[in-house]
mmCIF file of C-alpha atoms in Angstrom:
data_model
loop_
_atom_site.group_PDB
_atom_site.id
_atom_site.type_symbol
_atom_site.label_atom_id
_atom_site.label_comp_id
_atom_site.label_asym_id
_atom_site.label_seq_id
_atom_site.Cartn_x
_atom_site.Cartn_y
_atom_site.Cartn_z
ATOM 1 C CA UNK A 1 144.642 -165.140 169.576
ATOM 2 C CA UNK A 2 145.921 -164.608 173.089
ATOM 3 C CA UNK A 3 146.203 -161.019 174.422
ATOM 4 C CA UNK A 4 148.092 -160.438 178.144
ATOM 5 C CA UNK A 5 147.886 -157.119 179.746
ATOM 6 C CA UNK A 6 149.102 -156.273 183.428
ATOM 7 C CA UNK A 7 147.103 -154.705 186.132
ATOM 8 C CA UNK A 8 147.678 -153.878 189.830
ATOM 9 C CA UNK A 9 150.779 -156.547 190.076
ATOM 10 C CA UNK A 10 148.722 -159.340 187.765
ATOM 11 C CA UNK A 11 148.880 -160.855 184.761
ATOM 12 C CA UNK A 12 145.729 -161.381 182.833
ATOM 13 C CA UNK A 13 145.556 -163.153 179.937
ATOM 14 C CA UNK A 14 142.237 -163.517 177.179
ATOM 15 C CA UNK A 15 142.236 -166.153 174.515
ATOM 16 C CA UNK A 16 139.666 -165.438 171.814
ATOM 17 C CA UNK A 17 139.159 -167.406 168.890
ATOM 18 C CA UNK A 18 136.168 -166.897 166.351
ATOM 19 C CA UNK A 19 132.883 -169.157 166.943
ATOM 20 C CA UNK A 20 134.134 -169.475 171.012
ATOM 21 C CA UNK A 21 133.789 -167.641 173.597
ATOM 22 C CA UNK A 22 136.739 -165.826 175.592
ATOM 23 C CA UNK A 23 138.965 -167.932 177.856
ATOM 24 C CA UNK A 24 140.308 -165.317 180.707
ATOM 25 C CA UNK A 25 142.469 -166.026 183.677
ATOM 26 C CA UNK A 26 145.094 -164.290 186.075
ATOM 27 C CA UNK A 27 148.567 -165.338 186.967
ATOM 28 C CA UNK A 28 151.043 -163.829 189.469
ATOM 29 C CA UNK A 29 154.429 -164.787 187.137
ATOM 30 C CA UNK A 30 154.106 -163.514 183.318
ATOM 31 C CA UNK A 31 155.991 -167.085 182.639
ATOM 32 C CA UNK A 32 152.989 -168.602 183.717
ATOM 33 C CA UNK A 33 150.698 -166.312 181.807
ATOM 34 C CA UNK A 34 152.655 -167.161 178.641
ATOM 35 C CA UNK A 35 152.259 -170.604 179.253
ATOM 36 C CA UNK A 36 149.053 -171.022 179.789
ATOM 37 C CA UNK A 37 147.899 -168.986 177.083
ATOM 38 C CA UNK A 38 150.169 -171.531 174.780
ATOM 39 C CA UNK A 39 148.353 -174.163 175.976
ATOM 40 C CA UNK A 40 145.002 -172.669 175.552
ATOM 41 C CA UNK A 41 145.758 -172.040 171.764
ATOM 42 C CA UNK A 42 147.063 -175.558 171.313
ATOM 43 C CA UNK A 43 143.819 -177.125 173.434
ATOM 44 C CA UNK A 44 141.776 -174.977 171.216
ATOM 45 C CA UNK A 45 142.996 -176.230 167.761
ATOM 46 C CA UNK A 46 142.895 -179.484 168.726
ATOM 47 C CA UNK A 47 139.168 -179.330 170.396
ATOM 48 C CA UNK A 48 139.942 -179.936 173.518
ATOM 49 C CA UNK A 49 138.243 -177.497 175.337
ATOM 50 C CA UNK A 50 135.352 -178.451 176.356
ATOM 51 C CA UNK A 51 132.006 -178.436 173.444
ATOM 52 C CA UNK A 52 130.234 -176.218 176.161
ATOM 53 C CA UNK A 53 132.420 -173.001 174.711
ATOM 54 C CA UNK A 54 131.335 -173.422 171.003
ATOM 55 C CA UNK A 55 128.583 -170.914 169.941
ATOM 56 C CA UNK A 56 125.888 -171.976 167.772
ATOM 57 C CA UNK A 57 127.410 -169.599 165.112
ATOM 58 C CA UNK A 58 130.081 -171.868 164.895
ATOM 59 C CA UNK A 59 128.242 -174.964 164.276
ATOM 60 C CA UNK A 60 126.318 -173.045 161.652
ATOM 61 C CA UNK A 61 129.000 -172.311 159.650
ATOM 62 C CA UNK A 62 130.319 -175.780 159.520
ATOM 63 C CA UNK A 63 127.227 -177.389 158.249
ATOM 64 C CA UNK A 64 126.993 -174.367 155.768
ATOM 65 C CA UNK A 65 130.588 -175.329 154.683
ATOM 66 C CA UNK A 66 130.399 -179.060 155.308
ATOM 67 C CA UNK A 67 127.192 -180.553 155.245
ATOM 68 C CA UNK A 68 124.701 -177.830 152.975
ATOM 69 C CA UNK A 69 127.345 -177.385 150.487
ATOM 70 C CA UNK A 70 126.940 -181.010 149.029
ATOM 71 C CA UNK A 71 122.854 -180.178 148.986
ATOM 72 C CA UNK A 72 121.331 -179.611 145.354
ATOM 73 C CA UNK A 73 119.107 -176.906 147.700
ATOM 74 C CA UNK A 74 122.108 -175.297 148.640
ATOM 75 C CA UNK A 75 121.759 -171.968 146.957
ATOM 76 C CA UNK A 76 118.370 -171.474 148.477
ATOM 77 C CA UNK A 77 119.104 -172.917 151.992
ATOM 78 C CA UNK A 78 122.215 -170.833 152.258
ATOM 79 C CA UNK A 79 119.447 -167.575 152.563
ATOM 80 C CA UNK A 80 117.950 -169.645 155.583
ATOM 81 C CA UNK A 81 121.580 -170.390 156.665
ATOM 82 C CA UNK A 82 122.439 -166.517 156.571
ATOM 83 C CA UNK A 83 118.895 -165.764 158.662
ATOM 84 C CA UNK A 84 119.778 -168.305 161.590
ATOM 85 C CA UNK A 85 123.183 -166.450 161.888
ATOM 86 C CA UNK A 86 121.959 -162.868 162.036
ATOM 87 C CA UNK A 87 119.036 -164.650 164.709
ATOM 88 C CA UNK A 88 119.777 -164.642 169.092
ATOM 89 C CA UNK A 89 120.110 -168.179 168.752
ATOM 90 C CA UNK A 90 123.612 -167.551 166.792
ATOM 91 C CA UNK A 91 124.969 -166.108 170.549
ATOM 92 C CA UNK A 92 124.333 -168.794 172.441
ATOM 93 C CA UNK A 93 126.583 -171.870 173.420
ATOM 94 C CA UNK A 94 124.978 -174.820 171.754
ATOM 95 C CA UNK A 95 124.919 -176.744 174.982
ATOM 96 C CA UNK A 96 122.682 -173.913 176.183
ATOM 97 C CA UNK A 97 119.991 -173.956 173.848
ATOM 98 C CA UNK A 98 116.593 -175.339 174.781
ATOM 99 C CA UNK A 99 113.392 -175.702 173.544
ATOM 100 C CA UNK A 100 112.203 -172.429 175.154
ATOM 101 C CA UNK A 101 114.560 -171.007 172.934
ATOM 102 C CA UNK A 102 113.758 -172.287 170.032
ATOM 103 C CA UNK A 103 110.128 -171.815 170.636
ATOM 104 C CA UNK A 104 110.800 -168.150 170.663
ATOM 105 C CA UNK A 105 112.356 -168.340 167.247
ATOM 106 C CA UNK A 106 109.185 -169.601 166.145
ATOM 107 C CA UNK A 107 107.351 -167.043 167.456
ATOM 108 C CA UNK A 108 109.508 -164.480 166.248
ATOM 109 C CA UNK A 109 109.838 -165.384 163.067
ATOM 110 C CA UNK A 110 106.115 -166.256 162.402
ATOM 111 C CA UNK A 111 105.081 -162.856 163.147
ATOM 112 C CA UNK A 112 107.362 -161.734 159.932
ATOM 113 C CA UNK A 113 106.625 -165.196 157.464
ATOM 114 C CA UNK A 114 104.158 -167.784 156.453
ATOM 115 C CA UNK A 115 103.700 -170.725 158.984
ATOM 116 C CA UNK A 116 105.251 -172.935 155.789
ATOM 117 C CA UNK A 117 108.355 -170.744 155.997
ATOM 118 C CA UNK A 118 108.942 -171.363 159.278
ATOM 119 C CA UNK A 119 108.432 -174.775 159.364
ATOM 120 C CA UNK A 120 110.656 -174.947 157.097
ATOM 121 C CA UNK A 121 113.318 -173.259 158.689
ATOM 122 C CA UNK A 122 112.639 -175.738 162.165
ATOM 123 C CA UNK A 123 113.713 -178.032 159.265
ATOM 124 C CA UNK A 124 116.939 -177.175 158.830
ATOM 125 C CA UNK A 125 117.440 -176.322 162.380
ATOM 126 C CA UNK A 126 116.393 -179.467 163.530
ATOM 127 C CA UNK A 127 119.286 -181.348 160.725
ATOM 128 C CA UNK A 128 121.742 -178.961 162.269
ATOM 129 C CA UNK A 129 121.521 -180.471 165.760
ATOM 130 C CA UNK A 130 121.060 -183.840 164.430
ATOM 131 C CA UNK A 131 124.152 -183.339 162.295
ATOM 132 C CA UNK A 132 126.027 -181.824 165.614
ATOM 133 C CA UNK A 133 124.671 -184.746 168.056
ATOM 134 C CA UNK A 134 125.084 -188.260 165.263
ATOM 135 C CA UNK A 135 128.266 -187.119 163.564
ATOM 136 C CA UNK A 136 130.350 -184.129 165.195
ATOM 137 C CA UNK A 137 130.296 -185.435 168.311
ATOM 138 C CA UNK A 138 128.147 -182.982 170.585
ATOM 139 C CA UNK A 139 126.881 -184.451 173.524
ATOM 140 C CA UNK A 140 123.190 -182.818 173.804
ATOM 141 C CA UNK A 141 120.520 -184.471 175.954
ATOM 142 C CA UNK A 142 118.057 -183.936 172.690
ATOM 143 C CA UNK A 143 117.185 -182.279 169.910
ATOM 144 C CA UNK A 144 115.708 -179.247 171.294
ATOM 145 C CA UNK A 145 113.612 -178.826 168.048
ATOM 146 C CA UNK A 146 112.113 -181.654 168.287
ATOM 147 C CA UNK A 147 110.650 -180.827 171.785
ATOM 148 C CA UNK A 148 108.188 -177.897 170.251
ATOM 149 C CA UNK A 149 104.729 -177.587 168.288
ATOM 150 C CA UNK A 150 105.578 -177.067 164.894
ATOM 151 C CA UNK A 151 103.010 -174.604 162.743
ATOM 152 C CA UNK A 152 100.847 -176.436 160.516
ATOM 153 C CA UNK A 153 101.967 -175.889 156.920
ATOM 154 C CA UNK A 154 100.425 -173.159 154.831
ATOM 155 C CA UNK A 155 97.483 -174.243 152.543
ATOM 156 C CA UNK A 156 98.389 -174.651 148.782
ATOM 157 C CA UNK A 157 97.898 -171.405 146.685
ATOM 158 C CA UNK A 158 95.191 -171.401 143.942
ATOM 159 C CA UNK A 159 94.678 -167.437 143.014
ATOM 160 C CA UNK A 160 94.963 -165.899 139.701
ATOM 161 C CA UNK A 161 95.526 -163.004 138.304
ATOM 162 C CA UNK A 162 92.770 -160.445 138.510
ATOM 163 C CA UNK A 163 91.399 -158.100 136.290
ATOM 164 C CA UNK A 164 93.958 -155.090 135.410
ATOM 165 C CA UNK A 165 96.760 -157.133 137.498
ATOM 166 C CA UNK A 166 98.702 -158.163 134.843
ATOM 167 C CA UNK A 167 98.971 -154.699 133.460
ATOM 168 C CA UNK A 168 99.870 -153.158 136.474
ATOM 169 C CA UNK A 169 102.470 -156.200 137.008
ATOM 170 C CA UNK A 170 103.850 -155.459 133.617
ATOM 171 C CA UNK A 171 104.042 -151.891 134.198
ATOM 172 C CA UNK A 172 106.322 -152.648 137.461
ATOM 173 C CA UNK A 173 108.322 -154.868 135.469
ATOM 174 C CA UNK A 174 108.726 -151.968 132.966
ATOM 175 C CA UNK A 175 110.689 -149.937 135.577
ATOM 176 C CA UNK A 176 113.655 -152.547 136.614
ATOM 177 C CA UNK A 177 116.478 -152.054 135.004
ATOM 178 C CA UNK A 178 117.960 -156.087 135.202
ATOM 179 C CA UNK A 179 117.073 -157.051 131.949
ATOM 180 C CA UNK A 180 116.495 -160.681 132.679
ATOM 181 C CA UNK A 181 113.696 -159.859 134.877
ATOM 182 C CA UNK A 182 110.731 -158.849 133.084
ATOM 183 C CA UNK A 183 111.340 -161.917 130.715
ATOM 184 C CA UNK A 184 111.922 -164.332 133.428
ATOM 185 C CA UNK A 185 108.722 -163.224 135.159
ATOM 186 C CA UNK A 186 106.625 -163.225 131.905
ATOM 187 C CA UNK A 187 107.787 -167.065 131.223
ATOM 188 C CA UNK A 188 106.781 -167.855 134.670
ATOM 189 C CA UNK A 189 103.214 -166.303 134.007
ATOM 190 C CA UNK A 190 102.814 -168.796 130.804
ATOM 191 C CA UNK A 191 104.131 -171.852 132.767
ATOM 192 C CA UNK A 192 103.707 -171.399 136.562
ATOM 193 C CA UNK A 193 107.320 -172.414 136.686
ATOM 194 C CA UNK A 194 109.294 -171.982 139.925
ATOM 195 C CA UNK A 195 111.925 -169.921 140.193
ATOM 196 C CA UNK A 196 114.406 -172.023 140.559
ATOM 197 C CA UNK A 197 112.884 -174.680 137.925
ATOM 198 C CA UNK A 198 113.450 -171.324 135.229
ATOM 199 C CA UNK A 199 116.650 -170.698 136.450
ATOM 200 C CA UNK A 200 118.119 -174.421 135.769
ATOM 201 C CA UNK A 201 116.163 -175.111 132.764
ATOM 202 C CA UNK A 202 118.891 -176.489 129.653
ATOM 203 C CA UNK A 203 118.164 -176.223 126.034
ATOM 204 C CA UNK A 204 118.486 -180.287 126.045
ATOM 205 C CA UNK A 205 115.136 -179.948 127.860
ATOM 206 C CA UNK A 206 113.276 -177.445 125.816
ATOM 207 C CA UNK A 207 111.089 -179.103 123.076
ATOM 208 C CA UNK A 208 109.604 -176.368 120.710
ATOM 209 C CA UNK A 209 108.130 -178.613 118.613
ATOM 210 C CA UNK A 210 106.440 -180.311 120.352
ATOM 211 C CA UNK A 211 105.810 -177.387 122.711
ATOM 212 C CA UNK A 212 106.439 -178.471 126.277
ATOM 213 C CA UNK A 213 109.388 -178.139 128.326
ATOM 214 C CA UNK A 214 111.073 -181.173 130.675
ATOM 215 C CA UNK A 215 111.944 -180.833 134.427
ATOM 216 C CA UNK A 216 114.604 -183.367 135.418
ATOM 217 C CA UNK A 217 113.982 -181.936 139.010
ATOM 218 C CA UNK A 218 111.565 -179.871 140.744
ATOM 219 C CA UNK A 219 111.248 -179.026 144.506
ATOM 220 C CA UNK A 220 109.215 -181.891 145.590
ATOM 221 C CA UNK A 221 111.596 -184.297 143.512
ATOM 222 C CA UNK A 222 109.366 -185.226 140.856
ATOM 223 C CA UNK A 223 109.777 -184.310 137.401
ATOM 224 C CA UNK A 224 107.859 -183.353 135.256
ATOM 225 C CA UNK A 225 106.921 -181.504 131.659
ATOM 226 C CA UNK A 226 105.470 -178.042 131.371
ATOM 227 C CA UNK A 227 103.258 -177.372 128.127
ATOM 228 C CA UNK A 228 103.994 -174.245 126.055
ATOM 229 C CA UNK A 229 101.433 -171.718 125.981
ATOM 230 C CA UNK A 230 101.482 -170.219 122.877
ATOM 231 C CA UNK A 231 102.724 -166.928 124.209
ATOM 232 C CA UNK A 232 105.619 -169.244 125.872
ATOM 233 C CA UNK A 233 106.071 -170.781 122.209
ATOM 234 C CA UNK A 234 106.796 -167.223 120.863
ATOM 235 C CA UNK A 235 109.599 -166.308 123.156
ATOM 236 C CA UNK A 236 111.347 -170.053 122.915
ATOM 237 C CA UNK A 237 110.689 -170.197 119.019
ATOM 238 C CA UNK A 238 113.711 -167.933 118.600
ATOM 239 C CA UNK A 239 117.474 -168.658 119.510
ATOM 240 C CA UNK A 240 118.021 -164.896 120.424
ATOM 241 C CA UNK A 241 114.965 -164.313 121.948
ATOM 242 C CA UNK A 242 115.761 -167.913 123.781
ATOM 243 C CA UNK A 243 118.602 -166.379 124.969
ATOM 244 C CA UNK A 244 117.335 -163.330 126.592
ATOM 245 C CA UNK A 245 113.575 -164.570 127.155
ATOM 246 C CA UNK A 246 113.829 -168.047 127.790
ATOM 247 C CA UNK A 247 116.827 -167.497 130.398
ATOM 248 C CA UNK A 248 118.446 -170.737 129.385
ATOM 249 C CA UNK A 249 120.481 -172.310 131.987
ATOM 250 C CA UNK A 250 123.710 -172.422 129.606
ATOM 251 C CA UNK A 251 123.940 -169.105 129.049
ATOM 252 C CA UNK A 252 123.106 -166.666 132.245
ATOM 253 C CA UNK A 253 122.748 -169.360 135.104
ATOM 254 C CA UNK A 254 127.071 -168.645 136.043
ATOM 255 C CA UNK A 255 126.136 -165.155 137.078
ATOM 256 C CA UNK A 256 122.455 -165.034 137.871
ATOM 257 C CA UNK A 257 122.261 -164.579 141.296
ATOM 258 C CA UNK A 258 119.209 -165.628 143.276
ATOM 259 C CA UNK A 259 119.185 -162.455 145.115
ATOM 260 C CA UNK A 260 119.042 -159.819 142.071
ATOM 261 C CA UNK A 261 115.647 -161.035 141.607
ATOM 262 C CA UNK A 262 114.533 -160.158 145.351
ATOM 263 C CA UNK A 263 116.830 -157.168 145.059
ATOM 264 C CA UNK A 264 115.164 -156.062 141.676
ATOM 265 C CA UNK A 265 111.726 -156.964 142.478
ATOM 266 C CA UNK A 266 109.812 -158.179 145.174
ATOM 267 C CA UNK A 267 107.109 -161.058 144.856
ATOM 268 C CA UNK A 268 104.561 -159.687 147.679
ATOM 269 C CA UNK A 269 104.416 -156.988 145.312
ATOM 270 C CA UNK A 270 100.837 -154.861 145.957
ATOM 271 C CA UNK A 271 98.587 -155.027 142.484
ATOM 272 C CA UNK A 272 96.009 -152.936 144.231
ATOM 273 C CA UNK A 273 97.707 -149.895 144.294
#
């Protein structure tokens, strides 16, 4: 969108266009204002202005729509997706990022998260600009992620449930008013099933008789069959209660979103208190 405004005997024009930042200049005739801010509009939507003017917001959002869209992670990486965007890094010019800045994300962000989280974000950050440099045409000197110490992951988790915990988990649970909660989190006491793996389980993969459950595909690609406690066996032995307890793909998985869990109840929850 091109703007012209007149000041002391000039012309000055401003082309803006989302994900770029402003082209200005000044002209003595407004016929040359108007045609140069033609131009610039017709440059623009055919790319040739030069890559330095794209923001890294821009290149974001095209491997969100282009690239992550096609990944069976999508729903989850779109939550890492929305963090990078909302990060400084967003504002820059892609040509202007280095490693110092990315080494500052990493700082940043592992004073909020697990070392694991952020390495898994440098992840995805470091696709983006391999995406940007192999196939979009972005002529960077490197990969700046690829320049920086990475954290070591986080070790695996091994803790149980305490003494009282469960009670005062329950009680918690007791409080939410998304009814698909409590029973989701219950299931994934019994079977130490992921999130998502509850979320995308199909009745063609439930086996009540012969208690155990089948993942097709879990996180690290594997798959793999969960036995049935008997307290799971009780809440899948029953096509009703299967439909609220069990949280069968079929039925809720449409218009489950991810983020009513985090919304309706948060996992770092304190059982000490």
């Amino acid at each position: 969108m091109a703007s012209i405004t007149k000041k002391l005997g000039r012309y000055y024009v401003r082309v803006r266009r989302k994900g770029s930042r402003t082209l200005c200049k000044s002209f003595g005739r407004r016929e040359d204002a108007l045609r140069w801010s033609r131009q610039t509009e017709i440059d623009l939507e055919n790319g040739l202005i030069p890559q330095s003017s794209y923001l890294f917001l821009d290149i974001i959002n095209r491997y969100e729509k282009t690239v992550s869209v096609d990944k069976k992670s999508h729903e989850i990486e779109k939550f890492r997706l929305k963090g990078l965007k909302q990060s400084f890094l967003s504002e820059l010019p892609i040509h202007n990022i280095t490693q110092s800045h990315i080494a500052q994300y990493r700082d940043n962000r592992l004073e909020l998260v697990q070392p694991s989280t952020v390495l898994r974000e440098l992840t995805l950050l470091s696709h983006i600009f391999t995406v940007a440099m192999q196939d979009w045409g972005y002529e960077l000197t490197c990969n700046p992620v690829s320049k920086i110490r990475k954290p070591p992951p986080s070790s695996s988790r091994n803790r149980r449930l305490e003494e009282g915990e469960e009670e005062k988990l329950l009680h918690g649970l007791n409080q939410i008013t998304n009814i698909w909660t409590k029973p989701l989190m219950l299931f994934a006491i019994e079977t130490a099933m992921r999130r998502g793996e509850l979320l995308k389980l199909q009745w063609q993969y439930v086996f009540l008789e012969k208690k155990y459950v089948h993942l097709p595909e879990t996180k690290n690609g594997a798959t793999r069959n969960v036995p049935l406690s008997p307290k799971a066996e009780v809440r899948g032995s029953n096509p009703l209660e299967c439909a609220i307890n069990l949280l069968i793909y079929s039925y809720i998985y449409d218009f489950f979103d991810f983020s009513l869990l985090s919304k309706n109840f948060s996992f770092d929850t304190d059982l000490t208190q």
